XYZ file of C-alpha atoms in Angstrom:
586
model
C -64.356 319.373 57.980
C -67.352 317.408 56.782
C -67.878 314.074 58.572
C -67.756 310.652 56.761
C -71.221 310.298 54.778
C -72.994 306.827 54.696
C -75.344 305.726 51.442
C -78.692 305.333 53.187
C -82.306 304.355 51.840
C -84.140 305.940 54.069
C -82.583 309.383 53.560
C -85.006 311.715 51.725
C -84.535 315.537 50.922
C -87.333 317.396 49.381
C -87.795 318.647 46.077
C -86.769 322.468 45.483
C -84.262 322.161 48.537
C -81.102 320.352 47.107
C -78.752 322.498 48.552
C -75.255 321.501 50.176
C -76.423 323.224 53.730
C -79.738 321.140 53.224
C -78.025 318.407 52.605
C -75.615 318.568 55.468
C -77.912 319.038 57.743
C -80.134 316.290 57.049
C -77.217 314.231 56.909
C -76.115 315.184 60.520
C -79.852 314.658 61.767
C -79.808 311.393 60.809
C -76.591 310.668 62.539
C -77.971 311.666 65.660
C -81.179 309.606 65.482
C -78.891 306.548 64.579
C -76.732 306.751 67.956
C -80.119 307.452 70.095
C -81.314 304.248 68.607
C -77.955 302.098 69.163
C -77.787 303.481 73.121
C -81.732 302.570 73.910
C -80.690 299.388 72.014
C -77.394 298.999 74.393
C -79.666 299.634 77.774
C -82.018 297.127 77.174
C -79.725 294.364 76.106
C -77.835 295.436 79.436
C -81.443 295.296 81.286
C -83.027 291.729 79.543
C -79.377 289.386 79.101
C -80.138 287.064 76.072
C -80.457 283.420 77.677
C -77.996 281.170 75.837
C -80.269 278.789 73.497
C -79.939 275.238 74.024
C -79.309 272.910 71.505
C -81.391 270.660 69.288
C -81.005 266.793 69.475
C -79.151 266.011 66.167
C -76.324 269.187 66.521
C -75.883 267.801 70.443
C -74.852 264.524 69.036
C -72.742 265.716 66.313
C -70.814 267.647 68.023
C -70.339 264.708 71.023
C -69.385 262.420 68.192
C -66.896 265.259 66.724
C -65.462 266.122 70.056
C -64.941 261.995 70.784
C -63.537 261.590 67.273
C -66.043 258.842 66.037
C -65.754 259.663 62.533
C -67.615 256.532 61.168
C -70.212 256.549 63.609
C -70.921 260.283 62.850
C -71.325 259.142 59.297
C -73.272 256.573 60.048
C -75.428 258.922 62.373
C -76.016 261.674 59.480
C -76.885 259.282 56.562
C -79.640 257.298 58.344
C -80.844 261.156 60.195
C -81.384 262.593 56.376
C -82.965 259.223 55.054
C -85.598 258.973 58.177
C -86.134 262.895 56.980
C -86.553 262.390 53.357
C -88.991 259.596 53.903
C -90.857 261.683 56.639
C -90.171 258.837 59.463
C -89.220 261.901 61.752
C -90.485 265.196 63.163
C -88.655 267.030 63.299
C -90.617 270.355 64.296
C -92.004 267.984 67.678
C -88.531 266.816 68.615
C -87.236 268.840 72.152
C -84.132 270.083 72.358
C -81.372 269.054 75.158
C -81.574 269.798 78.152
C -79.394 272.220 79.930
C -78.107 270.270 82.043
C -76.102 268.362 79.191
C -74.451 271.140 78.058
C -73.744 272.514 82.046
C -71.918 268.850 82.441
C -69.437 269.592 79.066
C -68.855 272.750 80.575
C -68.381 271.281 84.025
C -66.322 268.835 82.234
C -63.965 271.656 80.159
C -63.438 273.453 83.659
C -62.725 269.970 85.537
C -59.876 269.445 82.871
C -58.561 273.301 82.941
C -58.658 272.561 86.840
C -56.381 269.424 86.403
C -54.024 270.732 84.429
C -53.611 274.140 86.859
C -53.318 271.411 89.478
C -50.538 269.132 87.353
C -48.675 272.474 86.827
C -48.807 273.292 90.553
C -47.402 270.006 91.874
C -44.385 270.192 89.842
C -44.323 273.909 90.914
C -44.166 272.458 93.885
C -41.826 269.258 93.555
C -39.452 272.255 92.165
C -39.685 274.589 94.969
C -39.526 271.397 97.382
C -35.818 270.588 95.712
C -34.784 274.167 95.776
C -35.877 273.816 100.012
C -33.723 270.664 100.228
C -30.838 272.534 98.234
C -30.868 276.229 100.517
C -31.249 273.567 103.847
C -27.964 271.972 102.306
C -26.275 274.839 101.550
C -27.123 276.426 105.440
C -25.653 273.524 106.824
C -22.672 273.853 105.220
C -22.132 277.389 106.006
C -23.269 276.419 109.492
C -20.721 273.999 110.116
C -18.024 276.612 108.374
C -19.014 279.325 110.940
C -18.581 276.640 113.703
C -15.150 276.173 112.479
C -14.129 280.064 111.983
C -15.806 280.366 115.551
C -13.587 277.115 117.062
C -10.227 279.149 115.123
C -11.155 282.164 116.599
C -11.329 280.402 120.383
C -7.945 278.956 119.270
C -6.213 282.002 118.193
C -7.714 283.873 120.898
C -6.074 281.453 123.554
C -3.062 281.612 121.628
C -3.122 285.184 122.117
C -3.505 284.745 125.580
C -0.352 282.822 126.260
C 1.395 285.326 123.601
C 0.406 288.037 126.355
C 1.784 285.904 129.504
C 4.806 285.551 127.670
C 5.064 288.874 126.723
C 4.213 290.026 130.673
C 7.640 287.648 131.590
C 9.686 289.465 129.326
C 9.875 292.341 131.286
C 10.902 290.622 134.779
C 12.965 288.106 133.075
C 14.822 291.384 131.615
C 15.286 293.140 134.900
C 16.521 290.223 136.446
C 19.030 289.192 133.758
C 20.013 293.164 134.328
C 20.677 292.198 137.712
C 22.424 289.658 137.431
C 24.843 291.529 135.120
C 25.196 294.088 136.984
C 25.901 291.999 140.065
C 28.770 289.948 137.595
C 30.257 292.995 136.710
C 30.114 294.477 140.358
C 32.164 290.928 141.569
C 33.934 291.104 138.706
C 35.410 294.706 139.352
C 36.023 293.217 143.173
C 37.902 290.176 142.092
C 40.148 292.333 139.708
C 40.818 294.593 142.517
C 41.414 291.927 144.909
C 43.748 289.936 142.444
C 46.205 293.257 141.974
C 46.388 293.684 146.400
C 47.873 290.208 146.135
C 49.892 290.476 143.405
C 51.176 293.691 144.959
C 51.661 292.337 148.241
C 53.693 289.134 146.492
C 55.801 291.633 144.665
C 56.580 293.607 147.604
C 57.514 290.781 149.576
C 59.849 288.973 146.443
C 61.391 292.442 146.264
C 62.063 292.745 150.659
C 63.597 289.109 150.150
C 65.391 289.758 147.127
C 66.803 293.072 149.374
C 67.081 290.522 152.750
C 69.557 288.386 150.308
C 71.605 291.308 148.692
C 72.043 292.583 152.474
C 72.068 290.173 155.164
C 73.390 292.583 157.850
C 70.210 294.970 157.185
C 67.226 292.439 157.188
C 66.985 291.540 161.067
C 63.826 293.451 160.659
C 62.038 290.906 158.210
C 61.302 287.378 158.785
C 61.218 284.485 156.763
C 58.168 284.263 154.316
C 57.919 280.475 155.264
C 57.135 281.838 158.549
C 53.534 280.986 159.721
C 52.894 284.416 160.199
C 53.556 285.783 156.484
C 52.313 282.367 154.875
C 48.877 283.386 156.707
C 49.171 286.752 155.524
C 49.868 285.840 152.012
C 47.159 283.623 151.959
C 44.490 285.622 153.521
C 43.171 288.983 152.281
C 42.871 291.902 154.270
C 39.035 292.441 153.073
C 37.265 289.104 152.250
C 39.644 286.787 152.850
C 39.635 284.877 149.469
C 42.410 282.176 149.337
C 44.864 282.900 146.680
C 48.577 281.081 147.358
C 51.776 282.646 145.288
C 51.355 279.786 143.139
C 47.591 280.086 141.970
C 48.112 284.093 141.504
C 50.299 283.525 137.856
C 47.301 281.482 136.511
C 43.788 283.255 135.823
C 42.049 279.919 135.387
C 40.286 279.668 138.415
C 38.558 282.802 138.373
C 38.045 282.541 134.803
C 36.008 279.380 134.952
C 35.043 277.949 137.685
C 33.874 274.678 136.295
C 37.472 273.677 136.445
C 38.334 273.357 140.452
C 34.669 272.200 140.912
C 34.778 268.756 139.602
C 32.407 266.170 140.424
C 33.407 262.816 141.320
C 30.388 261.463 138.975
C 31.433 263.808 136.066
C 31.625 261.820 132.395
C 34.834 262.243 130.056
C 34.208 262.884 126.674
C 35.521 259.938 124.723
C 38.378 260.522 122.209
C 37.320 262.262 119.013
C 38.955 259.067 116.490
C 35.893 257.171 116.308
C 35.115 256.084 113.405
C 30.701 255.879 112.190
C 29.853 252.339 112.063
C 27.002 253.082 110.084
C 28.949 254.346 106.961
C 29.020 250.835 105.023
C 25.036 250.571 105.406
C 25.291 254.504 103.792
C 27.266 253.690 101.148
C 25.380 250.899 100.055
C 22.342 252.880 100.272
C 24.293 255.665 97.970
C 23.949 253.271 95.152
C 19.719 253.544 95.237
C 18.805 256.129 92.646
C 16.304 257.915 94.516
C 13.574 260.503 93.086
C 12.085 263.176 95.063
C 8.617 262.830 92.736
C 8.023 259.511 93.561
C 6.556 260.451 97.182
C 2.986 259.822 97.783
C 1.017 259.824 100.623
C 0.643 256.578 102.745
C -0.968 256.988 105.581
C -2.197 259.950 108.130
C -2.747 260.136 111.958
C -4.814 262.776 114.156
C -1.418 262.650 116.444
C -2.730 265.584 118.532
C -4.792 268.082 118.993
C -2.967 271.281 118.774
C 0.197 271.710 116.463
C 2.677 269.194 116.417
C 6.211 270.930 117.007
C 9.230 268.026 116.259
C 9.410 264.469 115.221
C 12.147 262.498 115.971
C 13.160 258.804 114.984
C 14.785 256.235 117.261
C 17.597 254.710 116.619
C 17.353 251.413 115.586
C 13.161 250.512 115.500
C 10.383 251.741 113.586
C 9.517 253.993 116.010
C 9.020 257.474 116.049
C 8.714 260.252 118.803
C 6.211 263.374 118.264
C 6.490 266.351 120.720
C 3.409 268.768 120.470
C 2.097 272.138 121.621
C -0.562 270.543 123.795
C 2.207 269.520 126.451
C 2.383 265.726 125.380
C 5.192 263.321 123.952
C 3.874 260.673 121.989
C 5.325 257.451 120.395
C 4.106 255.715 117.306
C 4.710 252.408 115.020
C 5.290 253.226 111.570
C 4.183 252.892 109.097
C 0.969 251.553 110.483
C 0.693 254.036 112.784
C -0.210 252.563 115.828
C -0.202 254.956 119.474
C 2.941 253.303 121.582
C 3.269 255.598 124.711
C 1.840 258.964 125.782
C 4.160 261.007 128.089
C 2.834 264.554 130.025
C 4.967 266.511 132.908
C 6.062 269.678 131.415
C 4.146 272.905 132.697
C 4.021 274.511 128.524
C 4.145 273.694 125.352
C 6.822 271.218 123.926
C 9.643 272.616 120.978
C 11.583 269.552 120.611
C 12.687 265.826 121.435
C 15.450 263.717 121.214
C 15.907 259.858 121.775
C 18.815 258.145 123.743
C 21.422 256.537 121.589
C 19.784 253.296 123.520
C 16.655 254.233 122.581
C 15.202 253.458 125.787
C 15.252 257.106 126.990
C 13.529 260.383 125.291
C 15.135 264.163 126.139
C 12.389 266.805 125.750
C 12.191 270.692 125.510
C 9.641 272.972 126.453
C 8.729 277.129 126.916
C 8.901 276.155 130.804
C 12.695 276.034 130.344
C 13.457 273.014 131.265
C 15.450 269.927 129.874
C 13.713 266.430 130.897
C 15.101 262.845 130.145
C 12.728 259.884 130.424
C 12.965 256.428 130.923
C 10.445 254.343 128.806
C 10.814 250.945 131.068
C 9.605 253.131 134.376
C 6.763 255.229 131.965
C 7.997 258.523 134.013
C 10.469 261.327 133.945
C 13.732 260.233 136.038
C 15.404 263.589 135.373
C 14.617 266.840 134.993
C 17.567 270.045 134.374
C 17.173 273.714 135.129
C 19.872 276.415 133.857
C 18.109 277.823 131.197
C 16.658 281.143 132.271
C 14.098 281.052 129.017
C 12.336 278.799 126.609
C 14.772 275.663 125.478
C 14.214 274.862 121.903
C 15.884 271.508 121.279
C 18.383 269.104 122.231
C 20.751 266.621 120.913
C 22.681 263.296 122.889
C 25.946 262.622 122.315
C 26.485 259.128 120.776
C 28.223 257.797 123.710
C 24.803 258.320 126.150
C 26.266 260.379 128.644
C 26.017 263.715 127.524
C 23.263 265.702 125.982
C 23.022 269.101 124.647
C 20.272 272.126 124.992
C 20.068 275.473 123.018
C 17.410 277.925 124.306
C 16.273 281.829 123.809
C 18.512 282.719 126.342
C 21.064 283.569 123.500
C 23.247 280.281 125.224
C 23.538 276.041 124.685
C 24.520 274.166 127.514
C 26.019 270.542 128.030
C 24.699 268.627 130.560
C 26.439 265.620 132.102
C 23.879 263.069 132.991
C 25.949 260.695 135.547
C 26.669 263.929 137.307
C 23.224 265.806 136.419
C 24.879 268.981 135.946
C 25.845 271.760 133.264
C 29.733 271.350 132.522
C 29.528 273.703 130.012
C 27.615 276.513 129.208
C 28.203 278.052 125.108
C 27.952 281.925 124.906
C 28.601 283.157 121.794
C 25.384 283.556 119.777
C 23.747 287.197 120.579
C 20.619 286.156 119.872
C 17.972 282.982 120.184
C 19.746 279.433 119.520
C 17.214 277.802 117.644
C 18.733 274.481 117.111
C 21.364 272.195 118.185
C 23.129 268.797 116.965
C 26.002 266.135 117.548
C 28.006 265.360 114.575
C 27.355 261.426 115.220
C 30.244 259.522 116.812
C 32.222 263.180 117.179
C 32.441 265.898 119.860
C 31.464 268.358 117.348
C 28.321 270.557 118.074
C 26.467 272.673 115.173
C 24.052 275.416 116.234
C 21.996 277.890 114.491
C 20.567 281.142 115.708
C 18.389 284.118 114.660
C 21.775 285.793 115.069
C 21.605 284.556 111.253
C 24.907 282.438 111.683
C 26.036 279.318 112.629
C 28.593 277.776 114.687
C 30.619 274.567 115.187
C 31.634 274.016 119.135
C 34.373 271.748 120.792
C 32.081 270.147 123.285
C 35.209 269.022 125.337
C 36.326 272.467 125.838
C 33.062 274.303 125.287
C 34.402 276.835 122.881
C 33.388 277.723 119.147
C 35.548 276.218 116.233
C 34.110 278.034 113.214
C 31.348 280.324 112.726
C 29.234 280.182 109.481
C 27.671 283.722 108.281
C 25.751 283.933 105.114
C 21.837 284.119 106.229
C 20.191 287.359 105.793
C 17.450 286.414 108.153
C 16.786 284.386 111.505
C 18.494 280.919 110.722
C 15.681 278.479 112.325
C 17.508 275.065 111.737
C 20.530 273.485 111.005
C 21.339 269.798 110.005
C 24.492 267.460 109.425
C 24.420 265.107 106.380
C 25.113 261.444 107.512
C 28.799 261.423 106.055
C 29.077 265.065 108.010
C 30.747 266.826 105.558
C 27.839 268.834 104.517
C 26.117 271.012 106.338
C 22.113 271.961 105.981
C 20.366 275.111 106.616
C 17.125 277.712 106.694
C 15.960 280.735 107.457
C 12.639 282.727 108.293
C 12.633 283.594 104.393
C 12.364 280.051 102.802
C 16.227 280.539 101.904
C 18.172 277.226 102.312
C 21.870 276.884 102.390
C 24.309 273.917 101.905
C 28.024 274.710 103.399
C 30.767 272.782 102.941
C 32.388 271.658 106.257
C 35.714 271.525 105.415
C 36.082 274.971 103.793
C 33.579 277.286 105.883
C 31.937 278.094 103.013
C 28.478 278.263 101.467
C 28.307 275.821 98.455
C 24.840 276.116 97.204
C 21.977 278.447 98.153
C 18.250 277.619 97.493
C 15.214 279.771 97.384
C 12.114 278.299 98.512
C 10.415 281.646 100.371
C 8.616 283.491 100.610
C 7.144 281.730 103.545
C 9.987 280.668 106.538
C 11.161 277.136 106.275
C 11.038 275.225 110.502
C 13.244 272.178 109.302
C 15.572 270.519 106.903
C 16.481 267.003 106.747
C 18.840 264.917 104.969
C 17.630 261.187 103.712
C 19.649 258.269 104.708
C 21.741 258.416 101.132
C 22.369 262.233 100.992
C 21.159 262.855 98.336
C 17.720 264.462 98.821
C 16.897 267.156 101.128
C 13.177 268.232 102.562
C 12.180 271.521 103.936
C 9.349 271.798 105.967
C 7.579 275.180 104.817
C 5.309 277.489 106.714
C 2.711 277.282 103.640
C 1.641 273.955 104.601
C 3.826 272.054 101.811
C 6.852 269.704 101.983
C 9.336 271.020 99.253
C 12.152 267.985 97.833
C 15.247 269.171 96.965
C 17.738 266.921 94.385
C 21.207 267.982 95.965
C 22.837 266.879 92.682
C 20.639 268.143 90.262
C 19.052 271.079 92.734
C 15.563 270.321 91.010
C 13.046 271.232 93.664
C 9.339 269.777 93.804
C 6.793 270.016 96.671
C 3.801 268.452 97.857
C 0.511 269.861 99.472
C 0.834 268.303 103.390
C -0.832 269.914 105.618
C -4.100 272.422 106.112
C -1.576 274.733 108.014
C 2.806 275.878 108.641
C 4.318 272.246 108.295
C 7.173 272.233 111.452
C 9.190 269.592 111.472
C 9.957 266.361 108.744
C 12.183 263.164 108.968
C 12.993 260.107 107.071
C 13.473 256.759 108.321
C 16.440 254.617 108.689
C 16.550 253.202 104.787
C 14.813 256.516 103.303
C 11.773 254.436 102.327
C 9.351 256.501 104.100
C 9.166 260.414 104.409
C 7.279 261.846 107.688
C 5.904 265.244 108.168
C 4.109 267.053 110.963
C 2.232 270.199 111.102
C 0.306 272.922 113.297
C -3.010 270.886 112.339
C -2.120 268.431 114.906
C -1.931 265.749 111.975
C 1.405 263.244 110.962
C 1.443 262.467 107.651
C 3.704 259.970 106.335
C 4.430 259.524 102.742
C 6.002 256.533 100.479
């Protein structure tokens, strides 16, 4: 390969020697002398730096009057610089040239600007980065506060654990001792059965010795008369315990069947005749005409009622009033619709399921998980009556429209009626094999409607405490249950969001509505009939059309909503959650 040859002057080759070797290697010679030359060159330019060479007067102010953009004045400048020239006013070759220190100051200027600009670049670097700060800081506080509120559910749920676990720890005693006690029932009932045939054997042996005295009076000197002291005291008097049984109370099993009936209190209530008619039906049928829509509900007002979950609302009779019973062991009564805190009531030992006002409306019943029933009277701000039966929590309870009687249900499996002149149970209703979860008066009737997570429900002659009719139909635990105001209609739901209408009259399911999957706690009736809310566990309040069956639902509450009412002319809808929070809508 034969390098790239240059055309130089300088390059010579003698005469007689023009040969391509000759040639060549003159030619790579030179190459070699050139780069020895450039290097020495390189060193001592690297050893002696050129100075940079100021500039002469008349190119310093051209370019200052370029750089400031005074176009006319440069003109100006060069045509009286080359006149004063051409005439030989000027010297040029004596004239200095500027100083360095004029061009150091443009420099000094050019950096000064470069500086600025860095500096302009960096503040709103920094304005940026001072926004982005205020935005993280935002953003922390925020999930600050949301970690204080996961931390403040957690507390919650962790003390609701805790009285889950106490609960749980009662089951187990509260088992053994209902085990006792049926054992012990069964043990006196086996003795009473035994003792009830040795008197009826000892009455039919002596009927059949005086029947034989009769036939043959030669034969009976032996026997004596049974109205003798001496067999009357035998008759009455058993041979073991003593129990007084006459000939005449021995054909009827009532008295051992229930002993409510030959332990009657001179204070006890009767149960007023079951012909009376609702006064209140005129005011409903007028109100029937009012062509209500379930979409036209919208929020009105909302009150912080307590602080843990509210559990029932109930509304008094005849005011604006209504009563809120709550998990935190308080009653409470408020105006509505402004909303205003009435009366605060606190004695039970647990949490409060239920309440109930007097048909007065100057008394409130309440429930609670310590299994009691208590009544109080609003004029004396205290409880004037407390009743224990139950043997486990009591979940709600309803007064009979006369004021004298009032009904409990509990998770004992039973519902009791109380008499409150007396202030004692007259009748206790076994039937359900499971928790009772609710309990009503038909108004103005002696007709009791129950509900149980049995997954039925029954109708009970309060007079007589037995069950009339039994509804089945639920597939799940039947939480609530709920008369229409004519009473012919029948309201009710289950753990699954399913919601049944029966017909009264025929036993009989008429209409079934889906509004799971989450449980419905409550359904209510508005004044008219015809719409029906369901209080859901998802936090909403779902409207149901009865005619129509068109269902619509509003968002009510950040957690399970438990309980909803309307007021007397259906103008305002109320609702009350586990957020502690009563919202009532218009």
């Amino acid at each position: 390969i034969i390098p790239f040859l240059t055309v130089d002057d300088e390059l010579s080759i003698p005469e007689g020697e023009e040969d391509l070797e000759t040639a060549v290697k003159a030619v790579r010679d030179q190459t070699d002398a050139t780069e020895c030359t450039t290097q020495t060159q390189r060193v001592s330019s690297a050893k002696h730096p050129v100075l940079k060479i100021p500039e002469v007067v008349d190119d310093f102010l051209r370019n200052y009057l370029v750089k400031m953009g005074m176009k006319r004045t440069l003109d100006c400048f060069q045509i009286e610089w080359f006149e004063m020239g051409h005439k030989g006013l000027m010297k040029t070759d004596v004239m200095q040239l500027v100083p360095d220190v004029y061009t150091h100051n443009q420099l000094l200027d050019n950096e000064l600007k470069n500086v600025q600009r860095e500096r302009d670049s960096y503040k709103q670097a920094a304005f940026e980065a001072g926004e982005t700060i205020v935005k993280l800081q935002r953003e922390r506080d925020f999930h600050r506060m949301q970690h204080k509120r996961v931390v403040q559910e957690k507390n919650r749920l962790i003390e609701d654990i805790k009285k889950l676990k106490k609960h749980y720890a009662s089951y187990d005693p509260a088992l053994r001792q209902l085990n006792e006690k049926y054992q012990t029932a069964v043990r006196q009932k086996m003795l009473v059965s035994l003792e009830r045939d040795r008197a009826v054997s000892q009455v039919q042996n002596i009927d059949s010795s005086l029947r034989t005295a009769h036939s043959f009076p030669g034969t009976g000197t032996a026997l004596k008369s049974p109205n003798t002291p001496h067999q009357r005291e035998k008759i009455q008097k058993s041979p073991e315990k003593g129990a007084h049984l006459s000939c005449d109370n021995i054909a009827s099993n009532d008295v051992i069947k229930d002993p409510n009936k030959n332990t009657r209190h001179p204070k006890d209530s009767e149960f007023p005749t079951s012909t009376r008619v609702n006064p209140y039906l005129p005011q409903i049928k007028a109100l029937s005409s009012l062509n209500t829509k379930s979409a036209n509900f919208s929020l009105f007002r909302s009150l912080k009622a307590h602080t843990m979950a509210v559990s029932f609302l109930t509304l008094h009779p005849r005011k604006m009033i209504v009563a809120s019973s709550s998990d935190d062991q308080l009653w409470r009564l408020w105006g509505i619709p402004e909303g205003e805190m009435i009366m605060t009531g606190k004695g039970h030992t647990d949490w409060l399921s239920s309440c109930s006002f007097h048909p007065s409306g100057g008394y409130l019943g309440t429930t609670s998980g310590d299994t009691t029933v208590k009544i109080w009277d609003f004029a004396q701000c205290r409880c004037v009556l407390s009743l224990e039966g139950h043997i486990h929590t009591t979940w709600a309870c309803s007064f009979h429209s006369c004021g004298d009687f009032v009904a409990s249900c509990s998770m004992d499996n039973t519902a009791k009626v109380w008499d409150l002149n007396s202030e004692r149970c007259r009748w206790t209703l076994r039937g359900h094999v499971d928790s009772v979860n609710s309990i009503s008066f038909l108004p103005f009737s002696n007709i009791l409607l129950t509900c149980s997570a049995d997954k039925t429900l029954s109708l009970w002659d309060a007079r007589a405490g037995l069950c009339a009719q039994t509804f089945y139909g639920h597939k799940h635990s039947c939480n609530y249950a709920t008369f229409n105001a004519t009473g012919d209609t029948v309201a009710s739901c289950d753990s699954f969001g399913v919601v049944k209408l029966w017909d009264v009259r025929n036993v009989s399911a008429m209409v079934t509505i889906d509004t799971g999957p989450h449980p419905s706690n409550q359904v209510a009736f508005n004044p008219n009939g015809r719409i029906l809310v369901v209080a859901s566990n998802d936090g909403t309040v779902k409207l149901v059309e009865v005619l129509s069956l068109h269902m619509s639902s509003v968002i009510a509450h950040e957690d399970a909503v438990q309980s909803v009412s309307f007021d007397h002319k259906g103008e305002y809808l109320l609702s009350a959650g586990s957020d502690g929070a009563i919202h009532i809508w218009s």
